[in-house]
Amino acid sequence: MSTEVKINAEPRTCSGSTAARRLRRAGIIPAVLAKIDGTTELIQLNSREFEQVMSGYGDAQIMVSITVDGDKRLALLREIQRNDLTGRISHADFSMVDTSTKLRLQIQVLLTGEPEGVRLENGVLEQQLRQIEIECLPSDAIESTTIDTSDLKLGDDITVAALDLGPDIDIITPAETVICNVAMVVEEVEEEEVEEDGEAEDAQPELSVQKGKSDDEDSGDA
Amino acid sequence: MPLMPKRVKYRKVQRGSRSGKATTNTTLTQGDFGLKTLERGWITNLQIEACRVSINRSLKRRGKLWIRVFPDKPVSKKPIEVRMGSGKGNPESWVAVVRPGTMLFELTGVSENQAREALRLAATKLGVRTVMVTRDGND
């Protein structure tokens, strides 16, 4: 069961990229709230407050209690868009949920513990899957699940089938999907050999389409 | 063998545009730590190779490295003391075009301090300003 995240929002009257840019410059994040009947409501959030609230959750889909103009609603934070350069949140998508209807959401998969294969056999822990899709009632929603990887040896893996989230949560992601594994470190080619192979620097790739003109003619007087 | 395509359709290409910001290849896909460029530019295959070597030396063959850019653009150059004209010069090097926000390298299987030091060393080999990013957010 997730903890309740409270978010304060205000109705938004302006829309479009220019208005959104102006809002972001003023420290406001434009957002939308999708209602159950299919319509959407334009809202805006205080950038600083929202960044603080989201600092512990990353970009996970979480259940939030959103207050718009004093009206409290239960919603799912579907997606957060971030600026690629600054990392700041630029937009948020919320959708209201019906407490009696099951919903699908993505939750984070977190790993703990140092695997045996990494500690003793010089392997490397690779995480292939960072989010899984689940289906549950809003009251049963969780933000993340944690897996202990301490017992993993070299070549072992953990699949979705190993997860146990309780009887109230159905996992939609296929059970055979690998979450993480301990792989062998591929030895690098000796650097000296690479340096000796200096002639290879002049190598050129072959042409996939042969031109009528030969290379000698192409190079000209140079 | 430096990084370059195995086969190309044309030996020489025009300089092209570097305008705009990166729209793809901007997030961490495999690793836990990454090096992202803040500027636009051409990164040569030799720079990428130098970065790879410095990261691997710094990590002492621990962890795993992904190189997210590939130099697929040929850069031609005329020989020195040659008059203008007489056609385009010969291909001299291969570059990857990067725009602000492009992820260059990703790392996993090491601690944050080790990753930070390795990526710092790699960043010194590049001609563009970079920033290290983690799963939690930009640094």
mmCIF file of C-alpha atoms in Angstrom:
data_model
loop_
_atom_site.group_PDB
_atom_site.id
_atom_site.type_symbol
_atom_site.label_atom_id
_atom_site.label_comp_id
_atom_site.label_asym_id
_atom_site.label_seq_id
_atom_site.Cartn_x
_atom_site.Cartn_y
_atom_site.Cartn_z
ATOM 1 C CA MET A 1 0.000 0.000 0.000
ATOM 2 C CA SER A 2 1.478 3.278 -1.030
ATOM 3 C CA THR A 3 1.666 6.394 1.111
ATOM 4 C CA GLU A 4 -0.593 9.237 0.089
ATOM 5 C CA VAL A 5 1.120 11.917 -1.936
ATOM 6 C CA LYS A 6 -0.610 15.291 -1.752
ATOM 7 C CA ILE A 7 -0.387 17.724 -4.637
ATOM 8 C CA ASN A 8 -1.894 21.185 -4.859
ATOM 9 C CA ALA A 9 -2.955 22.409 -8.282
ATOM 10 C CA GLU A 10 -4.782 25.335 -9.795
ATOM 11 C CA PRO A 11 -6.943 25.505 -12.889
ATOM 12 C CA ARG A 12 -5.113 26.680 -16.005
ATOM 13 C CA THR A 13 -6.723 28.939 -18.570
ATOM 14 C CA CYS A 14 -3.992 29.237 -21.165
ATOM 15 C CA SER A 15 -2.777 26.484 -23.458
ATOM 16 C CA GLY A 16 -0.258 26.047 -26.253
ATOM 17 C CA SER A 17 3.502 25.907 -26.407
ATOM 18 C CA THR A 18 4.094 29.654 -26.060
ATOM 19 C CA ALA A 19 1.887 29.922 -22.980
ATOM 20 C CA ALA A 20 3.455 26.780 -21.507
ATOM 21 C CA ARG A 21 6.928 28.226 -22.010
ATOM 22 C CA ARG A 22 5.849 31.447 -20.307
ATOM 23 C CA LEU A 23 4.473 29.473 -17.357
ATOM 24 C CA ARG A 24 7.652 27.413 -16.975
ATOM 25 C CA ARG A 25 9.678 30.610 -16.921
ATOM 26 C CA ALA A 26 7.465 31.835 -14.060
ATOM 27 C CA GLY A 27 8.089 28.664 -12.030
ATOM 28 C CA ILE A 28 4.860 26.895 -12.940
ATOM 29 C CA ILE A 29 4.505 23.445 -14.459
ATOM 30 C CA PRO A 30 1.645 22.957 -16.931
ATOM 31 C CA ALA A 31 -0.242 19.710 -16.401
ATOM 32 C CA VAL A 32 -3.414 17.932 -17.466
ATOM 33 C CA LEU A 33 -5.906 15.921 -15.469
ATOM 34 C CA ALA A 34 -7.851 13.325 -17.450
ATOM 35 C CA LYS A 35 -11.283 12.662 -16.031
ATOM 36 C CA ILE A 36 -13.102 9.347 -15.961
ATOM 37 C CA ASP A 37 -15.620 10.508 -18.599
ATOM 38 C CA GLY A 38 -12.803 11.049 -21.100
ATOM 39 C CA THR A 39 -12.540 14.844 -20.916
ATOM 40 C CA THR A 40 -9.425 16.613 -19.702
ATOM 41 C CA GLU A 41 -8.913 19.538 -17.375
ATOM 42 C CA LEU A 42 -5.995 21.928 -17.751
ATOM 43 C CA ILE A 43 -4.178 22.478 -14.464
ATOM 44 C CA GLN A 44 -0.913 24.009 -13.295
ATOM 45 C CA LEU A 45 1.431 23.133 -10.435
ATOM 46 C CA ASN A 46 4.013 25.032 -8.459
ATOM 47 C CA SER A 47 7.351 23.887 -9.870
ATOM 48 C CA ARG A 48 9.285 23.984 -6.606
ATOM 49 C CA GLU A 49 6.629 22.172 -4.579
ATOM 50 C CA PHE A 50 6.111 19.482 -7.205
ATOM 51 C CA GLU A 51 9.851 18.861 -7.662
ATOM 52 C CA GLN A 52 10.181 18.417 -3.901
ATOM 53 C CA VAL A 53 7.278 15.967 -3.762
ATOM 54 C CA MET A 54 8.624 13.948 -6.699
ATOM 55 C CA SER A 55 12.241 13.896 -5.528
ATOM 56 C CA GLY A 56 11.824 10.534 -3.815
ATOM 57 C CA TYR A 57 9.841 8.828 -6.551
ATOM 58 C CA GLY A 58 11.806 9.403 -9.750
ATOM 59 C CA ASP A 59 9.525 9.094 -12.743
ATOM 60 C CA ALA A 60 7.369 6.327 -11.252
ATOM 61 C CA GLN A 61 3.620 6.121 -11.736
ATOM 62 C CA ILE A 62 2.169 6.870 -8.322
ATOM 63 C CA MET A 63 -1.263 7.434 -6.795
ATOM 64 C CA VAL A 64 -1.714 11.032 -5.691
ATOM 65 C CA SER A 65 -4.353 13.043 -3.947
ATOM 66 C CA ILE A 66 -4.669 16.131 -6.092
ATOM 67 C CA THR A 67 -6.481 19.234 -4.866
ATOM 68 C CA VAL A 68 -7.748 21.553 -7.603
ATOM 69 C CA ASP A 69 -9.432 24.701 -6.288
ATOM 70 C CA GLY A 70 -10.212 23.035 -2.954
ATOM 71 C CA ASP A 71 -11.693 19.976 -4.649
ATOM 72 C CA LYS A 72 -9.791 16.840 -3.578
ATOM 73 C CA ARG A 73 -9.521 13.984 -6.103
ATOM 74 C CA LEU A 74 -7.723 10.660 -6.304
ATOM 75 C CA ALA A 75 -5.575 10.441 -9.419
ATOM 76 C CA LEU A 76 -2.760 8.466 -10.972
ATOM 77 C CA LEU A 77 0.352 10.315 -12.053
ATOM 78 C CA ARG A 78 0.702 8.727 -15.482
ATOM 79 C CA GLU A 79 3.725 10.477 -16.925
ATOM 80 C CA ILE A 80 6.279 13.140 -16.202
ATOM 81 C CA GLN A 81 8.147 14.918 -18.976
ATOM 82 C CA ARG A 82 11.567 16.322 -18.211
ATOM 83 C CA ASN A 83 13.853 18.780 -19.940
ATOM 84 C CA ASP A 84 16.684 16.738 -21.457
ATOM 85 C CA LEU A 85 19.351 19.266 -20.524
ATOM 86 C CA THR A 86 18.311 20.537 -17.103
ATOM 87 C CA GLY A 87 16.408 17.493 -15.867
ATOM 88 C CA ARG A 88 13.596 19.716 -14.590
ATOM 89 C CA ILE A 89 9.992 18.618 -14.896
ATOM 90 C CA SER A 90 8.312 20.323 -17.849
ATOM 91 C CA HIS A 91 4.901 18.639 -17.888
ATOM 92 C CA ALA A 92 2.811 16.155 -15.910
ATOM 93 C CA ASP A 93 -0.099 13.919 -16.880
ATOM 94 C CA PHE A 94 -2.624 12.891 -14.240
ATOM 95 C CA SER A 95 -5.690 10.743 -14.696
ATOM 96 C CA MET A 96 -8.504 10.381 -12.214
ATOM 97 C CA VAL A 97 -9.274 6.854 -11.089
ATOM 98 C CA ASP A 98 -12.379 5.029 -10.033
ATOM 99 C CA THR A 99 -11.726 3.385 -6.664
ATOM 100 C CA SER A 100 -13.794 0.320 -7.617
ATOM 101 C CA THR A 101 -12.098 -0.318 -10.972
ATOM 102 C CA LYS A 102 -8.772 -2.031 -11.440
ATOM 103 C CA LEU A 103 -6.108 -0.001 -13.188
ATOM 104 C CA ARG A 104 -2.865 -0.813 -14.903
ATOM 105 C CA LEU A 105 0.300 0.959 -13.892
ATOM 106 C CA GLN A 106 4.053 0.701 -14.219
ATOM 107 C CA ILE A 107 6.039 0.231 -11.020
ATOM 108 C CA GLN A 108 9.772 0.415 -10.500
ATOM 109 C CA VAL A 109 11.901 -2.657 -9.803
ATOM 110 C CA LEU A 110 14.686 -1.907 -7.338
ATOM 111 C CA LEU A 111 17.604 -4.211 -6.581
ATOM 112 C CA THR A 112 19.343 -4.583 -3.212
ATOM 113 C CA GLY A 113 22.367 -6.527 -2.019
ATOM 114 C CA GLU A 114 25.622 -7.371 -3.756
ATOM 115 C CA PRO A 115 25.343 -10.655 -5.677
ATOM 116 C CA GLU A 116 27.691 -13.524 -4.856
ATOM 117 C CA GLY A 117 28.758 -13.632 -8.509
ATOM 118 C CA VAL A 118 29.922 -10.015 -8.298
ATOM 119 C CA ARG A 119 31.647 -10.374 -4.912
ATOM 120 C CA LEU A 120 33.508 -13.628 -5.500
ATOM 121 C CA GLU A 121 33.478 -14.359 -9.232
ATOM 122 C CA ASN A 122 34.140 -10.890 -10.660
ATOM 123 C CA GLY A 123 30.867 -10.763 -12.572
ATOM 124 C CA VAL A 124 28.729 -7.730 -13.274
ATOM 125 C CA LEU A 125 25.085 -7.277 -12.293
ATOM 126 C CA GLU A 126 22.957 -6.214 -15.262
ATOM 127 C CA GLN A 127 19.411 -4.981 -14.839
ATOM 128 C CA GLN A 128 17.423 -5.551 -18.009
ATOM 129 C CA LEU A 129 14.015 -4.564 -16.704
ATOM 130 C CA ARG A 130 13.476 -1.473 -14.568
ATOM 131 C CA GLN A 131 9.686 -1.280 -14.640
ATOM 132 C CA ILE A 132 6.938 -3.883 -14.645
ATOM 133 C CA GLU A 133 3.274 -3.493 -15.436
ATOM 134 C CA ILE A 134 0.739 -4.465 -12.787
ATOM 135 C CA GLU A 135 -3.033 -4.416 -12.444
ATOM 136 C CA CYS A 136 -4.733 -3.672 -9.127
ATOM 137 C CA LEU A 137 -7.293 -1.546 -7.367
ATOM 138 C CA PRO A 138 -6.158 2.011 -6.613
ATOM 139 C CA SER A 139 -6.166 1.241 -2.887
ATOM 140 C CA ASP A 140 -3.651 -1.604 -3.419
ATOM 141 C CA ALA A 141 -1.311 0.353 -5.690
ATOM 142 C CA ILE A 142 2.411 0.369 -4.886
ATOM 143 C CA GLU A 143 5.212 2.507 -6.313
ATOM 144 C CA SER A 144 8.016 -0.018 -6.408
ATOM 145 C CA THR A 145 9.103 -3.514 -5.512
ATOM 146 C CA THR A 146 12.496 -4.547 -4.187
ATOM 147 C CA ILE A 147 14.414 -7.699 -5.057
ATOM 148 C CA ASP A 148 17.302 -9.095 -3.024
ATOM 149 C CA THR A 149 20.101 -10.176 -5.367
ATOM 150 C CA SER A 150 22.573 -11.403 -2.711
ATOM 151 C CA ASP A 151 22.260 -15.087 -3.699
ATOM 152 C CA LEU A 152 22.808 -14.621 -7.428
ATOM 153 C CA LYS A 153 25.838 -16.479 -8.793
ATOM 154 C CA LEU A 154 27.614 -15.980 -12.103
ATOM 155 C CA GLY A 155 25.169 -16.787 -14.920
ATOM 156 C CA ASP A 156 22.070 -16.736 -12.685
ATOM 157 C CA ASP A 157 19.103 -14.509 -13.410
ATOM 158 C CA ILE A 158 15.866 -13.396 -11.804
ATOM 159 C CA THR A 159 12.674 -13.379 -13.853
ATOM 160 C CA VAL A 160 9.301 -11.709 -13.281
ATOM 161 C CA ALA A 161 7.964 -15.096 -12.137
ATOM 162 C CA ALA A 162 10.062 -14.768 -8.966
ATOM 163 C CA LEU A 163 8.155 -11.660 -7.861
ATOM 164 C CA ASP A 164 5.505 -11.994 -5.206
ATOM 165 C CA LEU A 165 3.388 -8.864 -4.854
ATOM 166 C CA GLY A 166 0.516 -10.410 -2.959
ATOM 167 C CA PRO A 167 -2.904 -11.732 -4.020
ATOM 168 C CA ASP A 168 -4.391 -8.302 -4.761
ATOM 169 C CA ILE A 169 -1.888 -7.367 -7.449
ATOM 170 C CA ASP A 170 -1.735 -9.056 -10.862
ATOM 171 C CA ILE A 171 1.493 -8.818 -12.808
ATOM 172 C CA ILE A 172 0.874 -8.125 -16.507
ATOM 173 C CA THR A 173 4.505 -8.305 -17.659
ATOM 174 C CA PRO A 174 5.236 -11.836 -19.029
ATOM 175 C CA ALA A 175 6.567 -14.126 -16.295
ATOM 176 C CA GLU A 176 9.580 -15.291 -18.304
ATOM 177 C CA THR A 177 10.951 -11.749 -18.740
ATOM 178 C CA VAL A 178 14.393 -11.445 -17.168
ATOM 179 C CA ILE A 179 14.747 -8.647 -14.615
ATOM 180 C CA CYS A 180 18.443 -8.946 -13.855
ATOM 181 C CA ASN A 181 21.342 -11.339 -14.262
ATOM 182 C CA VAL A 182 24.966 -11.652 -13.299
ATOM 183 C CA ALA A 183 27.076 -11.704 -16.448
ATOM 184 C CA MET A 184 30.746 -12.409 -16.976
ATOM 185 C CA VAL A 185 32.913 -9.368 -17.659
ATOM 186 C CA VAL A 186 34.147 -9.498 -21.254
ATOM 187 C CA GLU A 187 37.919 -9.104 -21.261
ATOM 188 C CA GLU A 188 39.161 -6.152 -23.270
ATOM 189 C CA VAL A 189 41.651 -6.637 -26.108
ATOM 190 C CA GLU A 190 45.146 -5.666 -24.957
ATOM 191 C CA GLU A 191 45.707 -2.003 -25.665
ATOM 192 C CA GLU A 192 49.259 -2.602 -26.949
ATOM 193 C CA GLU A 193 47.902 -4.740 -29.772
ATOM 194 C CA VAL A 194 45.528 -1.989 -30.768
ATOM 195 C CA GLU A 195 48.303 0.575 -30.822
ATOM 196 C CA GLU A 196 50.544 -1.646 -32.949
ATOM 197 C CA ASP A 197 47.790 -1.955 -35.480
ATOM 198 C CA GLY A 198 48.340 1.624 -36.661
ATOM 199 C CA GLU A 199 48.037 0.804 -40.350
ATOM 200 C CA ALA A 200 44.373 0.029 -39.847
ATOM 201 C CA GLU A 201 43.694 3.724 -39.313
ATOM 202 C CA ASP A 202 43.965 4.325 -43.049
ATOM 203 C CA ALA A 203 41.354 1.675 -43.773
ATOM 204 C CA GLN A 204 38.214 2.886 -45.497
ATOM 205 C CA PRO A 205 34.804 1.230 -45.574
ATOM 206 C CA GLU A 206 33.656 -0.355 -48.782
ATOM 207 C CA LEU A 207 30.985 1.270 -50.921
ATOM 208 C CA SER A 208 27.621 -0.440 -50.955
ATOM 209 C CA VAL A 209 26.854 1.040 -54.400
ATOM 210 C CA GLN A 210 29.667 0.936 -56.930
ATOM 211 C CA LYS A 211 29.954 4.199 -58.817
ATOM 212 C CA GLY A 212 30.954 4.432 -62.464
ATOM 213 C CA LYS A 213 33.731 6.848 -61.555
ATOM 214 C CA SER A 214 36.859 5.263 -60.091
ATOM 215 C CA ASP A 215 38.465 6.474 -56.863
ATOM 216 C CA ASP A 216 41.654 7.615 -58.642
ATOM 217 C CA GLU A 217 39.722 9.977 -60.886
ATOM 218 C CA ASP A 218 37.765 11.277 -57.913
ATOM 219 C CA SER A 219 40.826 12.338 -55.935
ATOM 220 C CA GLY A 220 41.878 14.779 -58.716
ATOM 221 C CA ASP A 221 45.228 16.542 -58.709
ATOM 222 C CA ALA A 222 45.519 16.439 -54.918
ATOM 223 C CA MET B 1 40.754 -0.654 -35.729
ATOM 224 C CA PRO B 2 39.112 2.745 -35.220
ATOM 225 C CA LEU B 3 35.328 3.032 -35.140
ATOM 226 C CA MET B 4 33.860 3.486 -38.611
ATOM 227 C CA PRO B 5 31.072 1.980 -40.702
ATOM 228 C CA LYS B 6 31.768 -1.306 -42.468
ATOM 229 C CA ARG B 7 30.014 -0.200 -45.621
ATOM 230 C CA VAL B 8 28.800 3.196 -46.850
ATOM 231 C CA LYS B 9 26.688 4.328 -49.754
ATOM 232 C CA TYR B 10 28.799 7.408 -50.500
ATOM 233 C CA ARG B 11 32.446 8.016 -49.618
ATOM 234 C CA LYS B 12 32.045 11.761 -49.078
ATOM 235 C CA VAL B 13 29.136 13.696 -47.662
ATOM 236 C CA GLN B 14 28.322 17.368 -47.153
ATOM 237 C CA ARG B 15 28.822 18.987 -43.763
ATOM 238 C CA GLY B 16 25.160 18.882 -42.772
ATOM 239 C CA SER B 17 23.341 20.730 -40.026
ATOM 240 C CA ARG B 18 23.983 20.540 -36.294
ATOM 241 C CA SER B 19 21.131 22.809 -35.288
ATOM 242 C CA GLY B 20 18.527 22.041 -32.648
ATOM 243 C CA LYS B 21 18.630 19.913 -29.562
ATOM 244 C CA ALA B 22 18.837 16.153 -29.368
ATOM 245 C CA THR B 23 15.441 14.512 -29.590
ATOM 246 C CA THR B 24 16.513 10.887 -29.403
ATOM 247 C CA ASN B 25 19.280 9.119 -27.507
ATOM 248 C CA THR B 26 18.811 11.490 -24.565
ATOM 249 C CA THR B 27 18.038 9.161 -21.648
ATOM 250 C CA LEU B 28 19.770 6.360 -19.802
ATOM 251 C CA THR B 29 18.643 3.105 -21.378
ATOM 252 C CA GLN B 30 21.060 0.460 -20.086
ATOM 253 C CA GLY B 31 23.356 1.820 -17.432
ATOM 254 C CA ASP B 32 22.999 3.604 -14.125
ATOM 255 C CA PHE B 33 25.354 6.485 -14.919
ATOM 256 C CA GLY B 34 25.867 8.376 -18.133
ATOM 257 C CA LEU B 35 27.777 11.176 -19.774
ATOM 258 C CA LYS B 36 25.630 13.655 -21.646
ATOM 259 C CA THR B 37 26.776 16.470 -23.890
ATOM 260 C CA LEU B 38 25.629 20.027 -23.299
ATOM 261 C CA GLU B 39 26.977 21.381 -26.578
ATOM 262 C CA ARG B 40 26.740 20.558 -30.245
ATOM 263 C CA GLY B 41 29.680 19.351 -32.226
ATOM 264 C CA TRP B 42 31.478 16.583 -34.041
ATOM 265 C CA ILE B 43 33.076 13.857 -31.951
ATOM 266 C CA THR B 44 35.722 11.920 -33.837
ATOM 267 C CA ASN B 45 36.283 8.193 -33.706
ATOM 268 C CA LEU B 46 39.664 8.795 -32.062
ATOM 269 C CA GLN B 47 38.069 10.851 -29.285
ATOM 270 C CA ILE B 48 35.510 8.105 -28.663
ATOM 271 C CA GLU B 49 38.283 5.511 -28.563
ATOM 272 C CA ALA B 50 40.324 7.657 -26.160
ATOM 273 C CA CYS B 51 37.293 7.948 -23.891
ATOM 274 C CA ARG B 52 36.712 4.204 -23.988
ATOM 275 C CA VAL B 53 40.324 3.468 -23.078
ATOM 276 C CA SER B 54 40.363 6.002 -20.239
ATOM 277 C CA ILE B 55 37.099 4.689 -18.780
ATOM 278 C CA ASN B 56 38.265 1.067 -18.921
ATOM 279 C CA ARG B 57 41.625 1.960 -17.360
ATOM 280 C CA SER B 58 39.922 3.932 -14.610
ATOM 281 C CA LEU B 59 37.490 1.134 -13.808
ATOM 282 C CA LYS B 60 40.211 -1.555 -14.071
ATOM 283 C CA ARG B 61 37.927 -3.751 -16.171
ATOM 284 C CA ARG B 62 35.106 -3.699 -13.685
ATOM 285 C CA GLY B 63 31.574 -2.735 -14.645
ATOM 286 C CA LYS B 64 30.130 -2.460 -18.113
ATOM 287 C CA LEU B 65 30.341 0.353 -20.633
ATOM 288 C CA TRP B 66 27.988 1.267 -23.465
ATOM 289 C CA ILE B 67 29.031 3.692 -26.185
ATOM 290 C CA ARG B 68 25.848 5.403 -27.349
ATOM 291 C CA VAL B 69 27.233 7.330 -30.326
ATOM 292 C CA PHE B 70 28.762 6.006 -33.524
ATOM 293 C CA PRO B 71 30.928 7.984 -35.936
ATOM 294 C CA ASP B 72 29.113 7.392 -39.218
ATOM 295 C CA LYS B 73 29.893 10.689 -40.938
ATOM 296 C CA PRO B 74 33.036 10.960 -43.078
ATOM 297 C CA VAL B 75 35.000 14.218 -42.881
ATOM 298 C CA SER B 76 37.169 15.049 -45.871
ATOM 299 C CA LYS B 77 40.203 17.305 -45.897
ATOM 300 C CA LYS B 78 42.448 18.674 -48.613
ATOM 301 C CA PRO B 79 46.178 18.074 -48.173
ATOM 302 C CA ILE B 80 48.288 20.985 -46.912
ATOM 303 C CA GLU B 81 49.693 23.475 -49.434
ATOM 304 C CA VAL B 82 47.237 22.482 -52.098
ATOM 305 C CA ARG B 83 45.397 25.150 -54.060
ATOM 306 C CA MET B 84 41.652 25.416 -53.839
ATOM 307 C CA GLY B 85 39.608 23.625 -56.456
ATOM 308 C CA SER B 86 40.204 20.290 -58.157
ATOM 309 C CA GLY B 87 37.428 18.603 -56.285
ATOM 310 C CA LYS B 88 36.671 17.603 -52.739
ATOM 311 C CA GLY B 89 39.454 16.304 -50.525
ATOM 312 C CA ASN B 90 39.871 12.744 -49.376
ATOM 313 C CA PRO B 91 38.074 11.328 -46.328
ATOM 314 C CA GLU B 92 40.330 11.837 -43.315
ATOM 315 C CA SER B 93 38.265 10.895 -40.285
ATOM 316 C CA TRP B 94 34.889 9.779 -39.065
ATOM 317 C CA VAL B 95 32.712 11.763 -36.697
ATOM 318 C CA ALA B 96 29.476 11.459 -34.771
ATOM 319 C CA VAL B 97 27.228 14.514 -34.822
ATOM 320 C CA VAL B 98 26.082 15.353 -31.299
ATOM 321 C CA ARG B 99 23.535 17.935 -30.221
ATOM 322 C CA PRO B 100 22.835 19.241 -26.691
ATOM 323 C CA GLY B 101 21.304 16.410 -24.685
ATOM 324 C CA THR B 102 22.879 13.481 -26.542
ATOM 325 C CA MET B 103 23.930 10.619 -24.265
ATOM 326 C CA LEU B 104 27.500 9.611 -25.105
ATOM 327 C CA PHE B 105 28.401 6.831 -22.678
ATOM 328 C CA GLU B 106 26.631 4.713 -20.100
ATOM 329 C CA LEU B 107 28.084 2.734 -17.216
ATOM 330 C CA THR B 108 26.845 0.135 -14.794
ATOM 331 C CA GLY B 109 28.238 -2.306 -12.247
ATOM 332 C CA VAL B 110 30.399 0.256 -10.426
ATOM 333 C CA SER B 111 29.910 2.643 -7.534
ATOM 334 C CA GLU B 112 28.895 6.231 -8.177
ATOM 335 C CA ASN B 113 32.305 7.570 -7.154
ATOM 336 C CA GLN B 114 34.106 5.231 -9.548
ATOM 337 C CA ALA B 115 31.700 6.132 -12.354
ATOM 338 C CA ARG B 116 32.106 9.835 -11.640
ATOM 339 C CA GLU B 117 35.901 9.630 -11.836
ATOM 340 C CA ALA B 118 35.856 7.494 -14.996
ATOM 341 C CA LEU B 119 33.430 9.793 -16.772
ATOM 342 C CA ARG B 120 35.386 12.861 -15.634
ATOM 343 C CA LEU B 121 38.492 11.454 -17.277
ATOM 344 C CA ALA B 122 36.517 10.644 -20.415
ATOM 345 C CA ALA B 123 35.038 14.142 -20.529
ATOM 346 C CA THR B 124 38.526 15.638 -20.693
ATOM 347 C CA LYS B 125 39.078 13.834 -24.002
ATOM 348 C CA LEU B 126 36.119 15.524 -25.629
ATOM 349 C CA GLY B 127 35.775 18.931 -27.216
ATOM 350 C CA VAL B 128 32.299 19.566 -25.846
ATOM 351 C CA ARG B 129 30.996 20.421 -22.381
ATOM 352 C CA THR B 130 29.381 17.435 -20.723
ATOM 353 C CA VAL B 131 27.459 16.521 -17.588
ATOM 354 C CA MET B 132 27.202 13.263 -15.707
ATOM 355 C CA VAL B 133 23.682 11.947 -15.224
ATOM 356 C CA THR B 134 22.328 9.283 -12.901
ATOM 357 C CA ARG B 135 19.030 7.454 -12.636
ATOM 358 C CA ASP B 136 17.930 9.825 -9.858
ATOM 359 C CA GLY B 137 18.396 12.954 -11.941
ATOM 360 C CA ASN B 138 21.014 15.295 -13.394
ATOM 361 C CA ASP B 139 24.109 16.035 -11.328
#
